[in-house]
mmCIF file of C-alpha atoms in Angstrom:
data_model
loop_
_atom_site.group_PDB
_atom_site.id
_atom_site.type_symbol
_atom_site.label_atom_id
_atom_site.label_comp_id
_atom_site.label_asym_id
_atom_site.label_seq_id
_atom_site.Cartn_x
_atom_site.Cartn_y
_atom_site.Cartn_z
ATOM 1 C CA MET A 1 0.000 0.000 0.000
ATOM 2 C CA PRO A 2 1.283 3.480 -0.791
ATOM 3 C CA THR A 3 2.425 5.918 1.878
ATOM 4 C CA ARG A 4 1.349 9.530 2.327
ATOM 5 C CA ILE A 5 4.122 11.952 3.321
ATOM 6 C CA VAL A 6 3.156 15.397 4.625
ATOM 7 C CA PHE A 7 5.754 18.165 4.907
ATOM 8 C CA SER A 8 5.949 20.933 7.517
ATOM 9 C CA GLY A 9 4.784 23.504 4.948
ATOM 10 C CA GLY A 10 1.637 21.474 4.176
ATOM 11 C CA ALA A 11 2.738 19.931 0.869
ATOM 12 C CA GLU A 12 1.929 16.235 0.432
ATOM 13 C CA LEU A 13 3.146 13.435 -1.781
ATOM 14 C CA ILE A 14 2.344 9.770 -2.232
ATOM 15 C CA ALA A 15 5.186 7.241 -2.261
ATOM 16 C CA ALA A 16 4.601 3.823 -3.832
ATOM 17 C CA GLN A 17 6.432 2.049 -0.993
ATOM 18 C CA GLN A 18 4.733 0.716 2.108
ATOM 19 C CA GLU A 19 5.085 2.696 5.326
ATOM 20 C CA ALA A 20 7.568 0.174 6.786
ATOM 21 C CA GLU A 21 9.817 0.545 3.699
ATOM 22 C CA VAL A 22 9.683 4.351 3.955
ATOM 23 C CA ILE A 23 10.572 4.279 7.662
ATOM 24 C CA HIS A 24 13.436 1.875 6.938
ATOM 25 C CA ALA A 25 14.762 4.282 4.277
ATOM 26 C CA ILE A 26 14.619 7.155 6.777
ATOM 27 C CA ARG A 27 16.575 5.204 9.372
ATOM 28 C CA ARG A 28 19.091 3.899 6.836
ATOM 29 C CA ASP A 29 19.892 7.210 5.123
ATOM 30 C CA HIS A 30 19.119 9.919 7.710
ATOM 31 C CA PRO A 31 20.134 12.780 7.612
ATOM 32 C CA ASN A 32 20.647 12.473 3.846
ATOM 33 C CA PRO A 33 17.713 12.877 1.430
ATOM 34 C CA VAL A 34 16.158 9.610 0.255
ATOM 35 C CA THR A 35 14.972 8.692 -3.239
ATOM 36 C CA LEU A 36 11.612 6.902 -3.290
ATOM 37 C CA GLU A 37 9.232 5.959 -6.085
ATOM 38 C CA SER A 38 6.113 8.095 -6.501
ATOM 39 C CA ALA A 39 2.692 6.540 -6.887
ATOM 40 C CA THR A 40 2.923 7.431 -10.602
ATOM 41 C CA GLY A 41 6.264 5.632 -11.004
ATOM 42 C CA GLY A 42 8.709 8.540 -11.077
ATOM 43 C CA PRO A 43 11.477 9.193 -8.565
ATOM 44 C CA ILE A 44 10.904 11.550 -5.637
ATOM 45 C CA HIS A 45 13.633 12.948 -3.399
ATOM 46 C CA VAL A 46 12.650 13.494 0.220
ATOM 47 C CA ASN A 47 14.541 15.646 2.730
ATOM 48 C CA TRP A 48 13.431 14.204 6.074
ATOM 49 C CA ASP A 49 14.187 17.391 8.020
ATOM 50 C CA HIS A 50 10.935 18.843 6.652
ATOM 51 C CA VAL A 51 8.623 15.825 7.071
ATOM 52 C CA ALA A 52 5.807 16.304 9.580
ATOM 53 C CA TYR A 53 3.803 13.105 9.073
ATOM 54 C CA VAL A 54 4.065 9.672 7.426
ATOM 55 C CA ALA A 55 1.147 7.223 7.180
ATOM 56 C CA GLU A 56 0.157 4.262 5.023
ATOM 57 C CA ILE A 57 -2.823 4.835 2.751
ATOM 58 C CA LEU A 58 -5.460 2.140 2.809
ATOM 59 C CA SER A 59 -6.864 3.165 -0.577
ATOM 60 C CA VAL A 60 -5.726 5.603 -3.254
ATOM 61 C CA PRO A 61 -8.253 8.124 -4.581
ATOM 62 C CA PRO A 62 -8.882 7.811 -8.347
ATOM 63 C CA GLY A 63 -6.467 9.827 -10.465
ATOM 64 C CA GLU A 64 -3.505 9.725 -8.057
#
């Protein structure tokens, strides 16, 4: 299931990885930015210093 990442400024993105995989990437690479796969298949680079919230999404709204 994809994971929703919310940043301190309010921006959000959807990562294709499960929440456990995202958390593992944070722990493995912190404080360096991490490259994840977006829900649409492209790469996304996440700087964890600005992340406010991470949660697994149970279902993805159509079009995302």
